[in-house]
mmCIF file of C-alpha atoms in Angstrom:
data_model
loop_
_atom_site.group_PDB
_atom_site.id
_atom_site.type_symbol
_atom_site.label_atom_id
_atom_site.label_comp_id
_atom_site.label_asym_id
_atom_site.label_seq_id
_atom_site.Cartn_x
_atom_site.Cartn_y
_atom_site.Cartn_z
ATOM 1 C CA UNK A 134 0.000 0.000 0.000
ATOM 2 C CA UNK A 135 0.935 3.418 -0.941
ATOM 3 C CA UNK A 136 1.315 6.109 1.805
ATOM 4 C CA UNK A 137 -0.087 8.160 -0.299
ATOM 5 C CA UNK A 138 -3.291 6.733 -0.679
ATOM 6 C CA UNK A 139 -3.971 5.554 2.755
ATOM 7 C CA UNK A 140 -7.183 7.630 2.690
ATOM 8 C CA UNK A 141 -8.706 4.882 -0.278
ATOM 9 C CA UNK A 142 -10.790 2.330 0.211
ATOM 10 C CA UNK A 143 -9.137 -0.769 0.159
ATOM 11 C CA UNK A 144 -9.606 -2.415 -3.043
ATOM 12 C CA UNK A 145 -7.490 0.119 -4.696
ATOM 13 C CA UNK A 146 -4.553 -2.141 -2.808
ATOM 14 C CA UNK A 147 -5.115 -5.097 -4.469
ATOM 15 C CA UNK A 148 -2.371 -6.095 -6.505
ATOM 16 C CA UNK A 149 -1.841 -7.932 -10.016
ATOM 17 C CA UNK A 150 -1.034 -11.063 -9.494
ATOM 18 C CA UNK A 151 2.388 -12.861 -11.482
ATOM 19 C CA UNK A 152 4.519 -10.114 -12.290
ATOM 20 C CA UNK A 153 7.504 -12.829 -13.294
ATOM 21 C CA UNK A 154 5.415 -12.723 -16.921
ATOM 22 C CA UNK A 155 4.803 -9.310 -16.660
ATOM 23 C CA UNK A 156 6.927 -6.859 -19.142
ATOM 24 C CA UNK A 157 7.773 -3.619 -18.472
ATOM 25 C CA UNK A 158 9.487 -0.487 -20.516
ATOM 26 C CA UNK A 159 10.646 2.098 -18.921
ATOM 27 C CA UNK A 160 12.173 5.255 -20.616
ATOM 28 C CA UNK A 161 14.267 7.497 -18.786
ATOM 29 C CA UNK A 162 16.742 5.017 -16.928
ATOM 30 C CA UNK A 163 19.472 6.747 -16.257
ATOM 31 C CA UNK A 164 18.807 8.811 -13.391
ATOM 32 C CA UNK A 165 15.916 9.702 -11.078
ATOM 33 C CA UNK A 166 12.961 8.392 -10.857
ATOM 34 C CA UNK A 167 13.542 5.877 -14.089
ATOM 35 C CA UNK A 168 16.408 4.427 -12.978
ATOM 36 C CA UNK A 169 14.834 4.067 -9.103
ATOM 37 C CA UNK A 170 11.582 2.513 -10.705
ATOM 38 C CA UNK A 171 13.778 0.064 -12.827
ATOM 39 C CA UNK A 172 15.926 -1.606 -9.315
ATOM 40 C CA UNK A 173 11.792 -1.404 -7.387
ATOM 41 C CA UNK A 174 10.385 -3.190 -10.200
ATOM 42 C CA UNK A 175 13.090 -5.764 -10.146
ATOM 43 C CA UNK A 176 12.612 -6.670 -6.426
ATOM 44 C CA UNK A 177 8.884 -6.986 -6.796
ATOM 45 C CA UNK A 178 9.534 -9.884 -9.856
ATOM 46 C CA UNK A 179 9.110 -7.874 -13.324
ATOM 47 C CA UNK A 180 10.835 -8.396 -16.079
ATOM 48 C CA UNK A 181 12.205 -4.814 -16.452
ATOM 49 C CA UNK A 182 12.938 -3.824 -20.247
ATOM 50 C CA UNK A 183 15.243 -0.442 -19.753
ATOM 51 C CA UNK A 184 16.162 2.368 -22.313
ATOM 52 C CA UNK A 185 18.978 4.139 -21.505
ATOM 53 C CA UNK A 186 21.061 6.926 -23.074
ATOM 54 C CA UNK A 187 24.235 6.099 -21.730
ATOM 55 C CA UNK A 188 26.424 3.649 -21.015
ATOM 56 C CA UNK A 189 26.691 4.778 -17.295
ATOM 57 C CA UNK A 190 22.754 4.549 -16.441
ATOM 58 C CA UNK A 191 23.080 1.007 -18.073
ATOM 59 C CA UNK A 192 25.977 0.262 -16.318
ATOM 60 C CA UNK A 193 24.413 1.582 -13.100
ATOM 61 C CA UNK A 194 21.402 -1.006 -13.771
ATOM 62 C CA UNK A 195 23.580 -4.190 -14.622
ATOM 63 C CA UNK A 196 22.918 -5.514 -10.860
ATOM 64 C CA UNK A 197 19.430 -6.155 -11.480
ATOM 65 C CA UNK A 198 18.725 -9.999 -11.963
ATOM 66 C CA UNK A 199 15.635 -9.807 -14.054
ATOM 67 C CA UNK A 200 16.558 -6.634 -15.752
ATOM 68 C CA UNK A 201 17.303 -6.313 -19.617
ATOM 69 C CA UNK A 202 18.578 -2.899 -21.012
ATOM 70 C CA UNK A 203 19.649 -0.971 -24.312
ATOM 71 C CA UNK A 204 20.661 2.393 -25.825
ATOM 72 C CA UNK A 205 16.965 4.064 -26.264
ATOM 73 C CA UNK A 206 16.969 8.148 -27.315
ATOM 74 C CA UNK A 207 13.477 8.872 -27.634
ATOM 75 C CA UNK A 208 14.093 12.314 -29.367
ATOM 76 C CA UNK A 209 14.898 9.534 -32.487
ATOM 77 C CA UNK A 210 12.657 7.785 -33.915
ATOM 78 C CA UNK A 211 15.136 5.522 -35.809
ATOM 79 C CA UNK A 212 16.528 4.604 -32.184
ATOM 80 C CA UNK A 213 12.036 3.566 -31.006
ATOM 81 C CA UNK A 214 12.302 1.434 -33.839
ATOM 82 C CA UNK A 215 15.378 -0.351 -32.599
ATOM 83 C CA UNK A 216 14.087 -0.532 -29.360
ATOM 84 C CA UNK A 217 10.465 -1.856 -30.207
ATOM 85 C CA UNK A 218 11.791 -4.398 -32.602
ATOM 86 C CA UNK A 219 14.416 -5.369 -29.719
ATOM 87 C CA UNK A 220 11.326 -5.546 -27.561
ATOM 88 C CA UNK A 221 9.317 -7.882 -29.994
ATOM 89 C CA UNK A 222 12.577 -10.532 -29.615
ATOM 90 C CA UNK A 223 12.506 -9.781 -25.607
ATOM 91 C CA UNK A 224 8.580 -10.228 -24.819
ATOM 92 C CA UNK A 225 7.485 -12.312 -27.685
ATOM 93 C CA UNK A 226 3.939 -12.582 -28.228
ATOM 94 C CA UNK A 227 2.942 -11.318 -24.795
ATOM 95 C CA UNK A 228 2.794 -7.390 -24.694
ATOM 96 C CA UNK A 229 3.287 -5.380 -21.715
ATOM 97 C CA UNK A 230 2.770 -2.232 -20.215
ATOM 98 C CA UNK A 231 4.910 0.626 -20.553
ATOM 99 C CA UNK A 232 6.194 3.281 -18.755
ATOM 100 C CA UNK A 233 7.288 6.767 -20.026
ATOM 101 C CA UNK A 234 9.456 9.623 -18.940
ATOM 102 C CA UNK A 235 10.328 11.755 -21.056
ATOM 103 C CA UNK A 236 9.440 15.651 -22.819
ATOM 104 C CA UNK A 237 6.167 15.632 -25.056
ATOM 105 C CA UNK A 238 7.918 14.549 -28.413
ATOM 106 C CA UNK A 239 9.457 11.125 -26.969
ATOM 107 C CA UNK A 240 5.870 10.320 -25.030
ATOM 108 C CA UNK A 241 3.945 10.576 -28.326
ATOM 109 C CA UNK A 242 6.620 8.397 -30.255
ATOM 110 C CA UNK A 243 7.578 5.986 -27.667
ATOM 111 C CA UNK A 244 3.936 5.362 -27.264
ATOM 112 C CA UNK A 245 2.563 5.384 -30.412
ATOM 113 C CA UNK A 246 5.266 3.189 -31.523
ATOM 114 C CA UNK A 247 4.813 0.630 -28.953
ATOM 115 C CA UNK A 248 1.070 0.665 -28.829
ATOM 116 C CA UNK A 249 0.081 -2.820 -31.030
ATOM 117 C CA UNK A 250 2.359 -4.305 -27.913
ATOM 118 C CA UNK A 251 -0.078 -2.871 -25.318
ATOM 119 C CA UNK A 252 -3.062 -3.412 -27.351
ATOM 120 C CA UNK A 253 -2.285 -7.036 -27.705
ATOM 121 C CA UNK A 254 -1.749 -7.365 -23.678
ATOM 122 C CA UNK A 255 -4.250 -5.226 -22.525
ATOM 123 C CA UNK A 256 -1.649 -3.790 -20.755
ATOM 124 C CA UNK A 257 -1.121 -0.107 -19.233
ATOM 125 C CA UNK A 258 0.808 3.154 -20.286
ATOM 126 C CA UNK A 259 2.115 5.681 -17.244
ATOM 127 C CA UNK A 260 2.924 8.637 -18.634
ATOM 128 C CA UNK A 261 5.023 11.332 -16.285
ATOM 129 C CA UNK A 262 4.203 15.099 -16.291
ATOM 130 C CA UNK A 263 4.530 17.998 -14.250
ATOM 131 C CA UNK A 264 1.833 18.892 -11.864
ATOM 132 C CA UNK A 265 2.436 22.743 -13.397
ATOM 133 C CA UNK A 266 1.779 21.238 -16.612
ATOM 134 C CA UNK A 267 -1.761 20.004 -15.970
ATOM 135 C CA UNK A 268 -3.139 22.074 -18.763
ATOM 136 C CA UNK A 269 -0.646 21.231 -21.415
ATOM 137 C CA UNK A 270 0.002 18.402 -23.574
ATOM 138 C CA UNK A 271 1.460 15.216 -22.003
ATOM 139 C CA UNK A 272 -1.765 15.462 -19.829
ATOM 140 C CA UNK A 273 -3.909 16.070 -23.040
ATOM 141 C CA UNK A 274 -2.274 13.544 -25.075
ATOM 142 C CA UNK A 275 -2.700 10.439 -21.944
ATOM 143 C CA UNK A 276 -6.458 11.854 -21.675
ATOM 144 C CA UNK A 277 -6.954 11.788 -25.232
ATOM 145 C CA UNK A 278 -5.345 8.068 -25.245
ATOM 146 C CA UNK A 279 -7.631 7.262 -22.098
ATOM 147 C CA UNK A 280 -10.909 7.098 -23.669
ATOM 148 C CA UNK A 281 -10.771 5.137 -27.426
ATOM 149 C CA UNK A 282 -8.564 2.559 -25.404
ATOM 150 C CA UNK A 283 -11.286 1.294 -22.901
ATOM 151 C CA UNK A 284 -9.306 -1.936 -22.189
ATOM 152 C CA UNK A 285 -5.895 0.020 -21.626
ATOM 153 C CA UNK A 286 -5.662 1.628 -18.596
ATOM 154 C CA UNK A 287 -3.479 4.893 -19.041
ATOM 155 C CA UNK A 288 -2.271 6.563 -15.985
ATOM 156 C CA UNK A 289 -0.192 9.892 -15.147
ATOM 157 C CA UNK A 290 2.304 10.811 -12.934
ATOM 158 C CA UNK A 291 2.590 14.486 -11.402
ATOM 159 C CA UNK A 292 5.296 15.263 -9.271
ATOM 160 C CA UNK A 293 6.239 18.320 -7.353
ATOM 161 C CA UNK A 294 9.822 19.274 -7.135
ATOM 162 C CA UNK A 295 11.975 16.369 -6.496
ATOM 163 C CA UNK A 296 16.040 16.417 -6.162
ATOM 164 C CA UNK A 297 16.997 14.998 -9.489
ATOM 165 C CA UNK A 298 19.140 15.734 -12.561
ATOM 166 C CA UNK A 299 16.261 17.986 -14.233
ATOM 167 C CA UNK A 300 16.321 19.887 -10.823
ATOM 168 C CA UNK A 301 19.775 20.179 -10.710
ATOM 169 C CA UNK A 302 21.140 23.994 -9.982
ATOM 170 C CA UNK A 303 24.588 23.799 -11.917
ATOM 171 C CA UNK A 304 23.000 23.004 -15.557
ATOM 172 C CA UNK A 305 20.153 25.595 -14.861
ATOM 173 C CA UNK A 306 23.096 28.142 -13.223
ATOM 174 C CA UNK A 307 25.270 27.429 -16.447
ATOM 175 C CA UNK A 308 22.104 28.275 -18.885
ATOM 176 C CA UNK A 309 21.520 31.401 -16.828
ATOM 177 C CA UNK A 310 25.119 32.761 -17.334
ATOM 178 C CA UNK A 311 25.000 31.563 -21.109
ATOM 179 C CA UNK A 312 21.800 33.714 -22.298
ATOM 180 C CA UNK A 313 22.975 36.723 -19.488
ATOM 181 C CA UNK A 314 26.742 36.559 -21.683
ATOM 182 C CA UNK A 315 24.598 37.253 -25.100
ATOM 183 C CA UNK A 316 23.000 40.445 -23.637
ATOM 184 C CA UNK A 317 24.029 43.565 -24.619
ATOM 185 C CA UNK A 318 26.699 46.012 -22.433
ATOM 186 C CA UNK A 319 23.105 48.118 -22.452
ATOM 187 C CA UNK A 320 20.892 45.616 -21.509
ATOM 188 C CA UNK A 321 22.940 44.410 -18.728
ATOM 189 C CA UNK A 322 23.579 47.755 -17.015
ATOM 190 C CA UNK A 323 19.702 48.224 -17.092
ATOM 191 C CA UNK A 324 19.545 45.170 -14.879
ATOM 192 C CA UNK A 325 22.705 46.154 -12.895
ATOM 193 C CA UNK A 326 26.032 44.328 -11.859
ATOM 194 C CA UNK A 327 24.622 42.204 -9.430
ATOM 195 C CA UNK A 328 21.421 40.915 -10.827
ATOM 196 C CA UNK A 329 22.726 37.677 -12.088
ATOM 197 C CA UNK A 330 24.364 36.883 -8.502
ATOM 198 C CA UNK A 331 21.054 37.756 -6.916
ATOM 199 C CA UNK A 332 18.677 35.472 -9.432
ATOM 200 C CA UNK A 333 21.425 32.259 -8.867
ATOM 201 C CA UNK A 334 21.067 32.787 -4.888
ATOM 202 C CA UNK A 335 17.353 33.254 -5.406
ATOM 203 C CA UNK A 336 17.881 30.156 -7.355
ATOM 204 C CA UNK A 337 19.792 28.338 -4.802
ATOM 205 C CA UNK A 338 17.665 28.969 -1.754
ATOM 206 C CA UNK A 339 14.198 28.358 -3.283
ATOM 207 C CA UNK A 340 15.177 25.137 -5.305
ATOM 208 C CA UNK A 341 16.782 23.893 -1.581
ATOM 209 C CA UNK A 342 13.581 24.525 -0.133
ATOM 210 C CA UNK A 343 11.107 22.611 -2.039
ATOM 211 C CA UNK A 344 13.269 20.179 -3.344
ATOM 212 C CA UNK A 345 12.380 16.858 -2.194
ATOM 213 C CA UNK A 346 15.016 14.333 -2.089
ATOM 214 C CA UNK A 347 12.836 11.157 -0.984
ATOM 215 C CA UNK A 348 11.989 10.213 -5.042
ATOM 216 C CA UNK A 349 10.534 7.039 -3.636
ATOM 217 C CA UNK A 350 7.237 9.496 -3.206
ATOM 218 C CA UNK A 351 7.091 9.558 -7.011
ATOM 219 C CA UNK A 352 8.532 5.713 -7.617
ATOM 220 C CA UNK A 353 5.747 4.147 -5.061
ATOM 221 C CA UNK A 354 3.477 6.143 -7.144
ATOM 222 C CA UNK A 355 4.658 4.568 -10.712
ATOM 223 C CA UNK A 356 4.861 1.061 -8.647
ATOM 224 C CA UNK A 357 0.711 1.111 -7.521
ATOM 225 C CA UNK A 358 0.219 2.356 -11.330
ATOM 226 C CA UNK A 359 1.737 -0.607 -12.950
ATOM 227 C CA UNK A 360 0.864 -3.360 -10.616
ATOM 228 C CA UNK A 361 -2.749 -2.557 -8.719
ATOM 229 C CA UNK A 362 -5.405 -4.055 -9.802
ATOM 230 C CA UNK A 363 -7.534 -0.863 -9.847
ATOM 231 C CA UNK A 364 -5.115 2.025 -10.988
ATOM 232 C CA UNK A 365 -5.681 5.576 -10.387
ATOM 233 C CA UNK A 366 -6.386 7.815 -13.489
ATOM 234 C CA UNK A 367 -3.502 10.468 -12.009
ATOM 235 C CA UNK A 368 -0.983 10.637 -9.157
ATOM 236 C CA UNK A 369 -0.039 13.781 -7.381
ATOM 237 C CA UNK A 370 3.230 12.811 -5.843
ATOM 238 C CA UNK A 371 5.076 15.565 -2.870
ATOM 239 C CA UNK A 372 3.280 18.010 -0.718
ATOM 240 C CA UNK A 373 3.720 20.656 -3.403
ATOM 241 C CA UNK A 374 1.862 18.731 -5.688
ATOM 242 C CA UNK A 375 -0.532 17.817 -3.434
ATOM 243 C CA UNK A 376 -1.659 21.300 -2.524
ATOM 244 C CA UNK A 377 -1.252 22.639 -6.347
ATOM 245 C CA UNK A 378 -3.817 19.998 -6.673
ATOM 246 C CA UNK A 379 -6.312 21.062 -4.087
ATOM 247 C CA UNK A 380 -5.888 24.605 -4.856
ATOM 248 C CA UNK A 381 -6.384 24.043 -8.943
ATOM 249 C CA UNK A 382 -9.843 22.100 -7.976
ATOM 250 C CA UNK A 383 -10.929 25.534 -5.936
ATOM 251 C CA UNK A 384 -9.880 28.269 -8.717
ATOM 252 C CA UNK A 385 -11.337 25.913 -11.555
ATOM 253 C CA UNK A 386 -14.971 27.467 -13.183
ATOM 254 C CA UNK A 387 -17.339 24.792 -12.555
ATOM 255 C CA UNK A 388 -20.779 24.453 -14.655
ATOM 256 C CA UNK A 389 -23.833 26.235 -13.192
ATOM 257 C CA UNK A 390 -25.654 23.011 -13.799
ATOM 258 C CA UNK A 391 -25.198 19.506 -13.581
ATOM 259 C CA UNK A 392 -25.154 17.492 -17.013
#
């Protein structure tokens, strides 16, 4: 059970049963929450297909026992073609679900590549998004998937700010200085000397703040999607995500009458 949704009733908690014939892809392996979902899944007994970009994050995965992995960019469609024809050899003619994590591009692909798999297991597709980006398209395009695939559950993900590589301040610090070094000498001055220090301590202090660093909020929350028996439709995973949820169901315009 999920501490996160201690409050449901409790056939939510029952689980899927054999998950030693249950395949599952996961993008995004190299870091974070992927990689953390990959080593989880392998405990519980699935057999964990992983794309990775590097040769570290597969390297990093190699102790898993039930645990294949391959080179998987999913900003190339060439490389989803390798991988779902690598996939067809791995899984055979069983399907599985699949699990994606990834920017808008690479979620569409990888899943409309993959989807004859799915379709022929009935299986399930978790797709991860902000909880900022509720409005915008990865939620759009898994509700838009939701409702011609009656027989395929799809399920999002929506964490708050968690401690990983996206979060990380010395990428985001190093993009700041880049675009501040192509302003103008006039441009610059109108923001004065010391504006740049005082946006990366800004920086600094706020993303130290909210920053979670227990991803296992988000993983436990990918785990109940792929292996309950009755799925939630979306997960808000952290305390900021949580109360961005509570507070978006208050502004929200609701209809003056029922339907």
């Amino acid at each position: 059970a999920l501490t996160s949704l201690s409050s449901e009733r409790v056939f939510w908690f029952r689980n899927i049963e054999d998950f030693k014939n249950k395949y599952v892809f996961v993008t995004g392996c190299d870091t974070g929450f992927g990689n953390l979902l990959c080593k989880k899944l392998d405990r519980k007994g699935f057999r964990v297909l992983a794309g990775c970009l590097t040769e570290k994050g597969a390297d990093d995965l190699k102790e898993c026992r039930a645990l294949s992995e391959l080179s998987c960019d999913v900003t190339s469609q060439d490389s989803i073609e390798k991988a779902m024809e690598w996939t067809k050899q791995e899984v055979g003619d069983k399907g599985f679900p699949q699990h994606t994590e990834s920017k808008l591009n690479g979620v569409i692909a990888m899943t409309m590549t993959f989807l004859p798999l799915i379709k022929q297991a009935r299986g399930r597709i978790v797709n991860v998004a902000s909880v900022l980006g509720r409005v915008f398209a990865v939620e759009s395009f898994s509700d838009c998937l939701r409702h011609p695939l009656l027989w395929i559950k799809v399920c999002i993900v929506e964490p708050g700010f968690f401690k990983t590589a996206v979060t990380s301040l010395e990428p985001i610090e190093r993009e700041l200085h880049r675009l501040w070094n192509q302003l103008s000498p006039e441009v610059k001055a109108s923001y004065g000397d010391k504006y740049l220090d005082n946006v990366s301590t800004m920086g600094r202090l706020i993303m130290n703040a909210v920053c979670d660093s227990d991803l296992t909020k988000v993983t436990n929350c990918m785990e109940h999607a792929l292996s309950a028996a009755y799925p939630r439709t979306r997960y808000s995973a952290g305390w900021d995500a949580k109360l961005f949820d509570i507070a978006l169901k208050l502004v929200l315009p609701r209809p003056s009458k029922s339907v």
